[in-house]
Tab-separated table of C-alpha atoms in Angstrom:
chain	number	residue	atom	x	y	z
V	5	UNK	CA	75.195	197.419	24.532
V	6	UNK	CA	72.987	197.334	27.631
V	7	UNK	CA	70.342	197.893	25.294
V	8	UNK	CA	71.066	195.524	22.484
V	9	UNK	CA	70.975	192.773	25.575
V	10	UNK	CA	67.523	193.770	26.551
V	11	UNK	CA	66.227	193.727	22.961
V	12	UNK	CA	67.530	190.230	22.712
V	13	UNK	CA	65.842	188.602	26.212
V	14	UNK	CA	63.045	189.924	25.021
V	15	UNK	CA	63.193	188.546	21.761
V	16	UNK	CA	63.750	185.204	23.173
V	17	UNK	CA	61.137	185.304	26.083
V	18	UNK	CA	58.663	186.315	22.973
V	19	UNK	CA	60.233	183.235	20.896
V	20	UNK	CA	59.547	181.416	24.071
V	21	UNK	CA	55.663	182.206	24.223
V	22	UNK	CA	55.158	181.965	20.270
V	23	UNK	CA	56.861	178.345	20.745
V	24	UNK	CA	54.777	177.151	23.571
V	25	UNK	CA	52.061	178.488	22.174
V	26	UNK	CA	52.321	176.273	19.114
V	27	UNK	CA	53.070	173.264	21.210
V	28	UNK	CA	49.740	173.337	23.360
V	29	UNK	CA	47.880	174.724	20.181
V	30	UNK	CA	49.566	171.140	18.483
V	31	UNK	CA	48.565	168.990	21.843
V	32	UNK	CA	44.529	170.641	21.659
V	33	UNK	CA	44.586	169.666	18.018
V	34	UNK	CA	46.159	165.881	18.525
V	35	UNK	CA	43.180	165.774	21.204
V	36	UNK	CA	40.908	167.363	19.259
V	37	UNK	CA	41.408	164.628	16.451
V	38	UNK	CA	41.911	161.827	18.826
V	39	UNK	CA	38.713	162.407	20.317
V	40	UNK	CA	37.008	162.732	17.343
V	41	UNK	CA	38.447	159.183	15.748
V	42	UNK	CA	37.284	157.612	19.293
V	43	UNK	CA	33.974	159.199	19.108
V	44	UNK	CA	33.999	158.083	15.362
V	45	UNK	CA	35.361	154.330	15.776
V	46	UNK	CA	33.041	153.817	18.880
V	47	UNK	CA	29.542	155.062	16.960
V	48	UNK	CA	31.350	152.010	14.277
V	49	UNK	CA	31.507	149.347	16.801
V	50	UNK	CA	28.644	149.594	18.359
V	51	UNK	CA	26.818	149.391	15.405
V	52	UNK	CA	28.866	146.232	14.659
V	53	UNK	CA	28.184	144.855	17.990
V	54	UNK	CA	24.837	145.023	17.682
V	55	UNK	CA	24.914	143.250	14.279
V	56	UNK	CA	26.988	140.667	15.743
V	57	UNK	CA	24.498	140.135	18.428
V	58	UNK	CA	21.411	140.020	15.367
V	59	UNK	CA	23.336	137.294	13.614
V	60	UNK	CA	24.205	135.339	17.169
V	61	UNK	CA	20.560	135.350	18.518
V	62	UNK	CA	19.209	134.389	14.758
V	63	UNK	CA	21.404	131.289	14.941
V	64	UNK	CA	20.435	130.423	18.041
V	65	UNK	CA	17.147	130.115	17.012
V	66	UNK	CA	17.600	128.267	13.961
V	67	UNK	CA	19.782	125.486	16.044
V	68	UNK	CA	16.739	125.443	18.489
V	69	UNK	CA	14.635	124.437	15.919
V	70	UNK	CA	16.567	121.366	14.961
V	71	UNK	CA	16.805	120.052	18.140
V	72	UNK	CA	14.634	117.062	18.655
V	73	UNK	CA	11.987	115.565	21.517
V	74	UNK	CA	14.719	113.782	23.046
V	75	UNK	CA	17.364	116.535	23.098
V	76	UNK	CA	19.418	115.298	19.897
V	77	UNK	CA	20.456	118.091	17.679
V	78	UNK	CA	20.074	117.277	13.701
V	79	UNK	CA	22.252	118.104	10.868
V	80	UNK	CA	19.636	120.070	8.736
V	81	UNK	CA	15.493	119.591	9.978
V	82	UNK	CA	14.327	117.641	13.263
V	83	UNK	CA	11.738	116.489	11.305
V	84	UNK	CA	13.859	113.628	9.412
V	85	UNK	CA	17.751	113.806	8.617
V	86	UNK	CA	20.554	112.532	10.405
V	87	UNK	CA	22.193	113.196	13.961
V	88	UNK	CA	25.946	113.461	14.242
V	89	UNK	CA	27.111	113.566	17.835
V	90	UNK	CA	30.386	115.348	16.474
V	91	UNK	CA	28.473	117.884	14.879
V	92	UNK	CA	26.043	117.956	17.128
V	93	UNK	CA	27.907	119.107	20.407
V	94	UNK	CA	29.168	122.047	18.027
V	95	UNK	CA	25.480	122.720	17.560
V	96	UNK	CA	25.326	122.647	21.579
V	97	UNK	CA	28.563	124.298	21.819
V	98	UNK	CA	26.720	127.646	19.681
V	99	UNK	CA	24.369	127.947	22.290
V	100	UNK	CA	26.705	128.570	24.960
V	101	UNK	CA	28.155	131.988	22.944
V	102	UNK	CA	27.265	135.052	24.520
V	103	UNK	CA	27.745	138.909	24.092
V	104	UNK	CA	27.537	141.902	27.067
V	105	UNK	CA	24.204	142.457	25.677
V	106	UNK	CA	22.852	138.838	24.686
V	107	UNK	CA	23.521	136.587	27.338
V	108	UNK	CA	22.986	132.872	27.216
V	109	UNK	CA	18.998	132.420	28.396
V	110	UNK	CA	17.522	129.970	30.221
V	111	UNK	CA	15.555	127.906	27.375
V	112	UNK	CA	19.691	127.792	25.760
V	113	UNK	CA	20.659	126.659	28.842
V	114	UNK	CA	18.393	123.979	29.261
V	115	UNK	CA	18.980	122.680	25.604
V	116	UNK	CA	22.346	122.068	25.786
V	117	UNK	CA	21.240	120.357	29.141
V	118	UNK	CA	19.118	118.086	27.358
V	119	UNK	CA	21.523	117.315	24.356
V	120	UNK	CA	24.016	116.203	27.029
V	121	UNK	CA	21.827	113.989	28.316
V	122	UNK	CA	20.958	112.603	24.973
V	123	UNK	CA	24.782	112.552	24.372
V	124	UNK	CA	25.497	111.167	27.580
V	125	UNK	CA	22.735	108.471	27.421
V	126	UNK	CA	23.903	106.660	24.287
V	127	UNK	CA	27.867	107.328	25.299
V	128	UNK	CA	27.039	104.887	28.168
V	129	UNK	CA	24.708	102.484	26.465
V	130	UNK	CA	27.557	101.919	23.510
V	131	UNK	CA	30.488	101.908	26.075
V	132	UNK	CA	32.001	104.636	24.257
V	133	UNK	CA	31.426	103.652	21.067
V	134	UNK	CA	29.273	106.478	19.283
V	135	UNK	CA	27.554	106.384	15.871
V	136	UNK	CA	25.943	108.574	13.477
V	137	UNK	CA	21.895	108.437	13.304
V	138	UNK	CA	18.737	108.898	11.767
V	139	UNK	CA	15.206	109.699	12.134
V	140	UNK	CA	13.091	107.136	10.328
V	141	UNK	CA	9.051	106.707	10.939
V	142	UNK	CA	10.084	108.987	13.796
V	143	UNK	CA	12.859	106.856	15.660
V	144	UNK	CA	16.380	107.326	15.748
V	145	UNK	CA	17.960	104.471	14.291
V	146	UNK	CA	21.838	103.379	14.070
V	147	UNK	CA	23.165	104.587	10.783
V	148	UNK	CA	26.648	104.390	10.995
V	149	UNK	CA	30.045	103.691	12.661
V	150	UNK	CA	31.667	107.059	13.708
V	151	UNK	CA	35.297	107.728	11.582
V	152	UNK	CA	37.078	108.918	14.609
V	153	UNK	CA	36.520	107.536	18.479
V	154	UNK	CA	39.032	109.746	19.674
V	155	UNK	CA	37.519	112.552	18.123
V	156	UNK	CA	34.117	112.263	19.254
V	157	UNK	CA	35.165	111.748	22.512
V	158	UNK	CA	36.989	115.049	22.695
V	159	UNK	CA	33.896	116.877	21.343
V	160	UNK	CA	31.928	115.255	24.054
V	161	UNK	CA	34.379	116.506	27.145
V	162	UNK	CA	34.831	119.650	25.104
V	163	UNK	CA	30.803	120.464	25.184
V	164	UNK	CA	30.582	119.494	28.699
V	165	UNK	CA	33.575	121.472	29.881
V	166	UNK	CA	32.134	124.731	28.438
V	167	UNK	CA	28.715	124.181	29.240
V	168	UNK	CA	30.018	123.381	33.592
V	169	UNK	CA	32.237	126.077	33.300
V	170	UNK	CA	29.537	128.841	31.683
V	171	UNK	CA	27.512	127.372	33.952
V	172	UNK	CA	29.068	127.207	37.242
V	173	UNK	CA	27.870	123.672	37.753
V	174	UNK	CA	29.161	121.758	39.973
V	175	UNK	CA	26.057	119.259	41.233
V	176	UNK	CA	26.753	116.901	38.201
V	177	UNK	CA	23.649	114.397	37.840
V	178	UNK	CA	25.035	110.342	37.963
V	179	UNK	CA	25.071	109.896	34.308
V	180	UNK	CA	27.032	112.909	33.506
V	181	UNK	CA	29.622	112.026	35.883
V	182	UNK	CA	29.348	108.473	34.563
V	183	UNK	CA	29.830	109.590	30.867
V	184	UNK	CA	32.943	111.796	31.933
V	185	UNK	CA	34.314	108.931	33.759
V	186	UNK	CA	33.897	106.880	30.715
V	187	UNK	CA	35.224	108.955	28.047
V	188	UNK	CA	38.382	109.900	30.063
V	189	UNK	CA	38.858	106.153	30.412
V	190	UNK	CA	38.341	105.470	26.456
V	191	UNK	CA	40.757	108.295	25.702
V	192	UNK	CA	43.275	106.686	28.326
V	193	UNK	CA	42.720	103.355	26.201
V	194	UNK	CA	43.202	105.188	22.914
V	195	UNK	CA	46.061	106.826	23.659
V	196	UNK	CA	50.156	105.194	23.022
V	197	UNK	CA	53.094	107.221	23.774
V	198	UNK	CA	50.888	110.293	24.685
V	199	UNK	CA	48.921	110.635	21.202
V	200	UNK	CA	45.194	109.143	20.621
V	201	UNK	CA	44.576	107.126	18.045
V	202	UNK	CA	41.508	106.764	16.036
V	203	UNK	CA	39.914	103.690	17.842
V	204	UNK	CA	41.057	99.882	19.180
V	205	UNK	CA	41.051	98.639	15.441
V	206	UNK	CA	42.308	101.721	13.858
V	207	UNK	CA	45.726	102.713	14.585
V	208	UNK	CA	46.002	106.027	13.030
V	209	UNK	CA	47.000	109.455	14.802
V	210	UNK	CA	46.219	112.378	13.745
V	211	UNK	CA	46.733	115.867	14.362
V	212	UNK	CA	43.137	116.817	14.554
V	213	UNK	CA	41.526	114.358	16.541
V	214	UNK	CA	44.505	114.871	19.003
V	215	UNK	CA	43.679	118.735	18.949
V	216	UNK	CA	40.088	118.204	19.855
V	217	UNK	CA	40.989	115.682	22.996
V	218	UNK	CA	43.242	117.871	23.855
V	219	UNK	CA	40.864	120.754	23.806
V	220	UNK	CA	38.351	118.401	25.400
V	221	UNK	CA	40.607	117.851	28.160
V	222	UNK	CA	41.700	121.619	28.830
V	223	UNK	CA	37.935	122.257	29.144
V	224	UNK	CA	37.099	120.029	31.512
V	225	UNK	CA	40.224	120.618	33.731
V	226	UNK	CA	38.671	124.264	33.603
V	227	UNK	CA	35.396	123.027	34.939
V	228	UNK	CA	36.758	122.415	38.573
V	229	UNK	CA	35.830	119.131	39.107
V	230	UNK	CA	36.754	116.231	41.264
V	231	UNK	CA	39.678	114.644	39.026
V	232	UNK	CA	41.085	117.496	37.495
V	233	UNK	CA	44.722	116.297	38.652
V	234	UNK	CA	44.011	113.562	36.644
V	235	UNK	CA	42.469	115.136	33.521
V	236	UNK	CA	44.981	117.664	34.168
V	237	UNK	CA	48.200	115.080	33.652
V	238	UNK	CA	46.272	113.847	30.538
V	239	UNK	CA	46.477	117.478	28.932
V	240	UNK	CA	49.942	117.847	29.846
V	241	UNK	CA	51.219	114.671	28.302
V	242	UNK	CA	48.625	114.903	25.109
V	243	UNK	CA	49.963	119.015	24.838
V	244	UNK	CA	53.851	117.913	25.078
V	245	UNK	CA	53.392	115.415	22.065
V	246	UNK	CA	51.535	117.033	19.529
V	247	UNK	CA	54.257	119.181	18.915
V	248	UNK	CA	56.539	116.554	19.154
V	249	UNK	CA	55.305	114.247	16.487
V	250	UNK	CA	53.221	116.467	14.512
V	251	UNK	CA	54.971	119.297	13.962
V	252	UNK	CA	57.646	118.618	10.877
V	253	UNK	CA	60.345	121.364	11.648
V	254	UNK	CA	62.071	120.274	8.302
V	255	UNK	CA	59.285	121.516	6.162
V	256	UNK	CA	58.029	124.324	8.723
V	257	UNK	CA	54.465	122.532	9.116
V	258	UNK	CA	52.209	120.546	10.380
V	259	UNK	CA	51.683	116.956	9.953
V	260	UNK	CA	48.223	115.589	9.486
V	261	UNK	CA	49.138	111.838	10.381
V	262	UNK	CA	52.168	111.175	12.697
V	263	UNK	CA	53.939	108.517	10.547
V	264	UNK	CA	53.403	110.356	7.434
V	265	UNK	CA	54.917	113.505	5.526
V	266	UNK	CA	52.005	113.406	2.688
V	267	UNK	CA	50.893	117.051	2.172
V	268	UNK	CA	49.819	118.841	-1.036
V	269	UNK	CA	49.878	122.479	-0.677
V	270	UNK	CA	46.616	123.342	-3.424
V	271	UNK	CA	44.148	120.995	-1.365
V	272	UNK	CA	42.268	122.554	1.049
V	273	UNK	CA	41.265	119.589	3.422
V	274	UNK	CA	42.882	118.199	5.067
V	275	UNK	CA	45.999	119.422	3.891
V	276	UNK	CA	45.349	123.002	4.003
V	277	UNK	CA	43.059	122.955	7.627
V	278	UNK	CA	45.242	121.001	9.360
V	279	UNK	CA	47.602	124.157	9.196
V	280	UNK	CA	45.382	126.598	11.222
V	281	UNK	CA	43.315	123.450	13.186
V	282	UNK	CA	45.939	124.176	16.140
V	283	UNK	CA	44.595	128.190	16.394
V	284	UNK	CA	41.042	126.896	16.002
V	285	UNK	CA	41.167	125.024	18.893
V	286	UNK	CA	43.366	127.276	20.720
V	287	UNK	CA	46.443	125.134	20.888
V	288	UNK	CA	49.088	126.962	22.763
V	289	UNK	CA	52.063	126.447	20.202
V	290	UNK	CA	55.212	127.450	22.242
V	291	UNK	CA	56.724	129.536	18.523
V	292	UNK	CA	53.415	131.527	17.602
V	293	UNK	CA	55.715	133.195	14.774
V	294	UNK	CA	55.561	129.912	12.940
V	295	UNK	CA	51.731	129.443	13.066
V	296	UNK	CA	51.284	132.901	12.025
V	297	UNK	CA	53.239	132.398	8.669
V	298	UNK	CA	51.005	129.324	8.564
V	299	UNK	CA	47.902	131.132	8.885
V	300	UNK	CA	48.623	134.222	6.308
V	301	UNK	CA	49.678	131.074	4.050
V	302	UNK	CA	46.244	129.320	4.473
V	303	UNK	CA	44.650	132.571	3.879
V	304	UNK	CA	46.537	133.596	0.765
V	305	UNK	CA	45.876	130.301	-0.400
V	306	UNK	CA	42.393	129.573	-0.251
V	307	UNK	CA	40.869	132.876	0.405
V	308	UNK	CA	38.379	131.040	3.454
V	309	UNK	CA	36.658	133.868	3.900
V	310	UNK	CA	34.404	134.141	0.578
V	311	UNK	CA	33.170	130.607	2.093
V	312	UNK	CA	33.613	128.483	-1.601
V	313	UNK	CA	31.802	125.623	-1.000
V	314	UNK	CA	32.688	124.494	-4.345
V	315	UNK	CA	35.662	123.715	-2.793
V	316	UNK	CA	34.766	120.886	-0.269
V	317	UNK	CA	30.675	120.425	-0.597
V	318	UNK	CA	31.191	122.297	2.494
V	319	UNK	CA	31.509	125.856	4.663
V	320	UNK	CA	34.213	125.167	7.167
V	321	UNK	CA	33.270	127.646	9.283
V	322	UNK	CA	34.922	127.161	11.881
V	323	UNK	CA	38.093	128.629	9.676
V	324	UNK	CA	37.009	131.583	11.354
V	325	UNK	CA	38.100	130.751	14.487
V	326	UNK	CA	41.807	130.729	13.362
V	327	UNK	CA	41.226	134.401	12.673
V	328	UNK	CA	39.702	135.526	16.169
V	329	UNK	CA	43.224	133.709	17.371
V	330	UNK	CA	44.988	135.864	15.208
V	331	UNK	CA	43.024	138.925	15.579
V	332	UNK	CA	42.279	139.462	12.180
V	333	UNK	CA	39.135	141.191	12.626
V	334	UNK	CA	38.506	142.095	8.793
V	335	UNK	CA	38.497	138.951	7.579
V	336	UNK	CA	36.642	137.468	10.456
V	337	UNK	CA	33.878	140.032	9.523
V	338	UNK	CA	34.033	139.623	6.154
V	339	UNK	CA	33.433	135.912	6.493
V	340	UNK	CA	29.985	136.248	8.703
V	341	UNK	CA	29.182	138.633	6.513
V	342	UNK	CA	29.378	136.233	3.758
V	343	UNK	CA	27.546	134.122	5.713
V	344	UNK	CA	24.756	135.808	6.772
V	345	UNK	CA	24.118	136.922	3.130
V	346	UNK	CA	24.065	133.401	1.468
V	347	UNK	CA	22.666	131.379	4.416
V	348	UNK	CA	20.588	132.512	6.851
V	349	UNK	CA	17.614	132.982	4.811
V	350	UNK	CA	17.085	130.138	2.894
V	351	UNK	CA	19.083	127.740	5.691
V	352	UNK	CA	19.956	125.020	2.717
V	353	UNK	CA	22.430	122.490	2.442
V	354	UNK	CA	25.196	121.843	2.933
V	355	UNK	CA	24.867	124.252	5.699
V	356	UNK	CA	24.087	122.564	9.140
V	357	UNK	CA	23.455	123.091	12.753
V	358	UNK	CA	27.370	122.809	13.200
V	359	UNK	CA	28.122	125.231	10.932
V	360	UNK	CA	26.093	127.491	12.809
V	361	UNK	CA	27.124	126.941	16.110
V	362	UNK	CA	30.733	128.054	14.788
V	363	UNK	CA	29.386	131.149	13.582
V	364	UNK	CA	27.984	131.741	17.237
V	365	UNK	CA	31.250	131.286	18.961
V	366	UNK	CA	32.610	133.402	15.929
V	367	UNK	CA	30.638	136.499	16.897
V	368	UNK	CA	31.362	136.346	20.739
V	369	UNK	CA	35.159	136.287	19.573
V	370	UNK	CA	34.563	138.704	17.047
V	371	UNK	CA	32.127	141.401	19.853
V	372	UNK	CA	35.204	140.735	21.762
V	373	UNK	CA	38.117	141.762	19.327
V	374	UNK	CA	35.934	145.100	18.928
V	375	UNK	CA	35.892	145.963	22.591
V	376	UNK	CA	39.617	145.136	22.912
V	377	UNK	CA	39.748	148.089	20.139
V	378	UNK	CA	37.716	150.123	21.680
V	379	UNK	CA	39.780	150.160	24.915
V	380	UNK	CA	42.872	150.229	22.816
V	381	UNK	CA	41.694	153.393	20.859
V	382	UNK	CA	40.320	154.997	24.574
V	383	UNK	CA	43.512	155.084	26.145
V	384	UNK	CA	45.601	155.788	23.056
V	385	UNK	CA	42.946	159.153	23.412
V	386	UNK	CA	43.405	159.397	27.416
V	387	UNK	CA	47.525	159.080	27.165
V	388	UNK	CA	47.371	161.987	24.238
V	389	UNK	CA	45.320	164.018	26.546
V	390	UNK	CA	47.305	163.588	29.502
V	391	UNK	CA	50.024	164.924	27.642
């Protein structure tokens, strides 16, 4: 009996072993694998990174190039062609995107500088009122009323926010402080009940122009500077209402003019953008479930990615931004990949210096999705080998 007892301790101390034994040789395999997938993904990323960075500084460049002797930034070619100030401070706006390993340089720097003082310059000599221009016998000359007051104006104090805060500026020359001071007070003008409309003799809201003063406001209350109690009250009041009167909880989306419930699902603009237009500017949406379902709609819908310019004469690429909100990395990449294959070579219309200043912010987001991955996948690896 004695014996029998013995045979069995030892039976179960040997169990014992055999069983630990599989569990660390199971734990040095997990490792093993983990390490080997981190390894793997990281030797992918960088690569990625660096291609990221390729595309960045070659747009950079090819914005440069378009900007003109007095700092305006043309559409396509600074040698005739017109200047849209709306497009233009996305233009600016590109050269402010940066990577780890491309930094903004000085001669960027000192472009979007001198844009803003082109900007800035006219902003005051029109009291707010900007156009659209063109070069002819090598002057700009007044083309054309702008559509949307309200959204110019938001560009404007968007461009400048970013550009003070990447900056650190904080010795503003006169007329910048002059055209900040001025815009703010336009937007006050423009706005009823909260919401902007599109100028004195248009009374029109719409979702979009409100989403770029908005933005244009939460940039320049990030800035620092000497009224941002004031700027800030104007965000807070401008943020409160576009949810209340553009957002149609009825049909579960978004409105594209406040008094109005027109929307056809097939057309892509404005219809169809006006969906995402709250994650492109970062809007913070207080159910991000709901704009979710609206973005995989959007997507689904009109595949934005391929870049069909069939569909609208034009790119939208600033689509793209919607998917760095939503971290959808493949379809991001897909979409500069798409890019970069049809455009940068031949640099053709209807591509234009906007377009590629989205694509610049695009691949900062993007370089930055990859190295949240990349410290995602690390400590997934250091919490398996801790174990």
């Amino acid at each position: 009996m004695h014996k029998h007892k013995q045979s069995q301790c030892k039976r179960k101390v040997k169990h014992r072993k055999n069983l630990m034994g599989l569990i660390i040789f199971c734990i040095t395999v997990c490792i093993v694998f983990m390490f080997a997938y981190y390894q793997n993904l990281r030797k992918e990323i960088n690569a990625r990174q660096k291609w990221l960075e390729t595309v960045l500084t070659g747009e950079k460049k090819w914005i440069l190039e378009n900007q003109g002797p007095e700092g305006e930034f043309y559409m396509n070619g600074s040698k005739a062609g017109d200047v849209n100030p709306y497009f233009a401070c996305m233009a600016a706006l590109g050269l402010l995107a940066e990577t780890k390993n491309c930094p903004m340089t000085e001669t960027e720097q000192k472009a979007v500088g001198r844009y803003l003082d082109w900007h800035t310059g006219v902003l005051l000599e029109t009291d707010g009122k900007m156009g659209i221009y063109r070069k002819e016998s090598g002057k700009l000359i007044y083309k054309e009323k702008a559509d949307s007051e309200d959204g110019y104006l938001g560009m404007y104090l968007f461009l400048m926010g970013k550009y003070l805060e990447k900056t650190e500026s904080t010795d503003l020359p006169e007329s910048w402080k002059n055209g900040i001071s001025l815009a703010l007070k336009k937007i006050q003008s423009l706005m009823q009940d909260g919401i902007t409309q599109v100028s004195e003799e248009n009374t029109t809201v719409y979702l979009m122009d409100n989403l770029e003063v908005w933005k244009g406001l939460y940039e320049l209350e990030l800035a620092g500077l000497e009224d941002t109690q004031a700027i800030s009250e104007m965000r807070k009041k401008i943020q409160a209402q576009i949810e209340n009167i553009f957002w149609d909880d009825a049909n579960q989306r978004w409105r594209i003019i406040g008094n109005s419930d027109r929307y056809h699902q097939t057309e892509f603009y404005p219809d169809g953008v006006a969906q995402i237009y709250p994650l492109i500017y970062e809007f913070p949406v207080k159910e991000k479930k709901k704009q979710k379902v609206l973005y995989d709609q959007f997507t689904e819908r009109f595949q934005w990615q391929k870049l069909n310019k069939k569909r609208t004469g034009f790119l939208w690429a600033m689509t793209g931004m919607a998917a760095a909100q939503m971290g959808d990395i493949n379809n991001l990449l897909e979409m500069i990949r798409n890019y970069e294959a049809e455009y940068c070579e031949n640099r053709k219309y209807p591509l234009y210096t906007g377009e590629a200043g989205w694509i610049c912010m695009e691949c900062e987001k993007l370089y930055g999705l990859y190295e949240r991955k990349i410290k995602t996948a690390y400590l997934q690896y250091a919490v398996c080998g801790c174990r």
